[in-house]
């Protein structure tokens, strides 16, 4: 569902309001009912299982404003449950799982909010990027399965909290970098590769774009790996690193073909000054630049 120019502000309030109210409701219920840590974990498991089909139904039906509110409510509940789990015990496997839930739900909610604030003409329900790809959903489920099995069979594996702390820093840093990139690029940012140059499309080379040609991708790359380090999922750390690297390597290659067509020599000069910011990814370089 594409949001019209005149509707983006109401949609912003609907989304942010639904998210905050549902989050606050979960926290109020926990403080009132005094849910135990185990009940919080059980609730989170049910929520994670229910979240994907609910998102699919909402995104596929594309019926309008109710989708914006419905998805924000789901994400708000997930954030609330995550905070509730974190409040049970600090520096424990459950604490970092709670932070993971908060980080995952906030990431998707903040994608919509940031798009609404700085790039409203591109705002749609797709701005939540909950329908990113089948592979993205499989990767998320795989991380939950690995975490659950290892916590059950090898609980000692989930006690290397110094690694979880590194992952937590990566998650926060990656989130901030991505949103800063979206703020800097503003209307020049898009969740999709653009194959036609708009009249107002400008080449952004200042701010975080002076450090990396693709800071939003850099942020997401380290954010995704950080989530698995935080959960102490060794298999998914390797899988996420490999899958993310291959995805962004191909994505940047395709995107820079269009950017070279859009900006020509200006983009070639930019490529010579600034790298992609991702390890061993050079992007699409003209032959004379290789």
GROMACS .gro file of N, CA and C in nm, residues 30 35-45 84-85 88 94:
model
   48
   30UNK      N    1   0.274  -0.669   3.265
   30UNK     CA    2   0.377  -0.742   3.338
   30UNK      C    3   0.391  -0.689   3.480
   35UNK      N    4   0.428  -1.117   3.589
   35UNK     CA    5   0.460  -1.239   3.515
   35UNK      C    6   0.602  -1.284   3.548
   36UNK      N    7   0.619  -1.416   3.561
   36UNK     CA    8   0.752  -1.469   3.588
   36UNK      C    9   0.835  -1.467   3.461
   37UNK      N   10   0.965  -1.489   3.480
   37UNK     CA   11   1.055  -1.490   3.365
   37UNK      C   12   1.018  -1.601   3.269
   38UNK      N   13   0.983  -1.718   3.321
   38UNK     CA   14   0.948  -1.831   3.235
   38UNK      C   15   0.823  -1.802   3.153
   39UNK      N   16   0.725  -1.734   3.212
   39UNK     CA   17   0.605  -1.698   3.139
   39UNK      C   18   0.636  -1.597   3.029
   40UNK      N   19   0.729  -1.507   3.057
   40UNK     CA   20   0.771  -1.409   2.955
   40UNK      C   21   0.835  -1.481   2.836
   41UNK      N   22   0.919  -1.578   2.867
   41UNK     CA   23   0.986  -1.653   2.760
   41UNK      C   24   0.883  -1.733   2.681
   42UNK      N   25   0.787  -1.794   2.752
   42UNK     CA   26   0.683  -1.869   2.682
   42UNK      C   27   0.600  -1.777   2.594
   43UNK      N   28   0.569  -1.659   2.646
   43UNK     CA   29   0.491  -1.563   2.568
   43UNK      C   30   0.567  -1.518   2.445
   44UNK      N   31   0.699  -1.500   2.460
   44UNK     CA   32   0.780  -1.457   2.347
   44UNK      C   33   0.785  -1.565   2.239
   45UNK      N   34   0.791  -1.690   2.282
   45UNK     CA   35   0.795  -1.800   2.186
   45UNK      C   36   0.666  -1.805   2.104
   84UNK      N   37   1.043  -0.690   2.891
   84UNK     CA   38   0.999  -0.767   3.008
   84UNK      C   39   1.097  -0.879   3.040
   85UNK      N   40   1.144  -0.946   2.936
   85UNK     CA   41   1.241  -1.054   2.956
   85UNK      C   42   1.372  -0.996   3.009
   88UNK      N   43   1.401  -0.944   3.381
   88UNK     CA   44   1.404  -1.061   3.470
   88UNK      C   45   1.540  -1.077   3.536
   94UNK      N   46   1.864  -1.523   2.901
   94UNK     CA   47   1.731  -1.466   2.878
   94UNK      C   48   1.738  -1.315   2.857
   0.00000   0.00000   0.00000
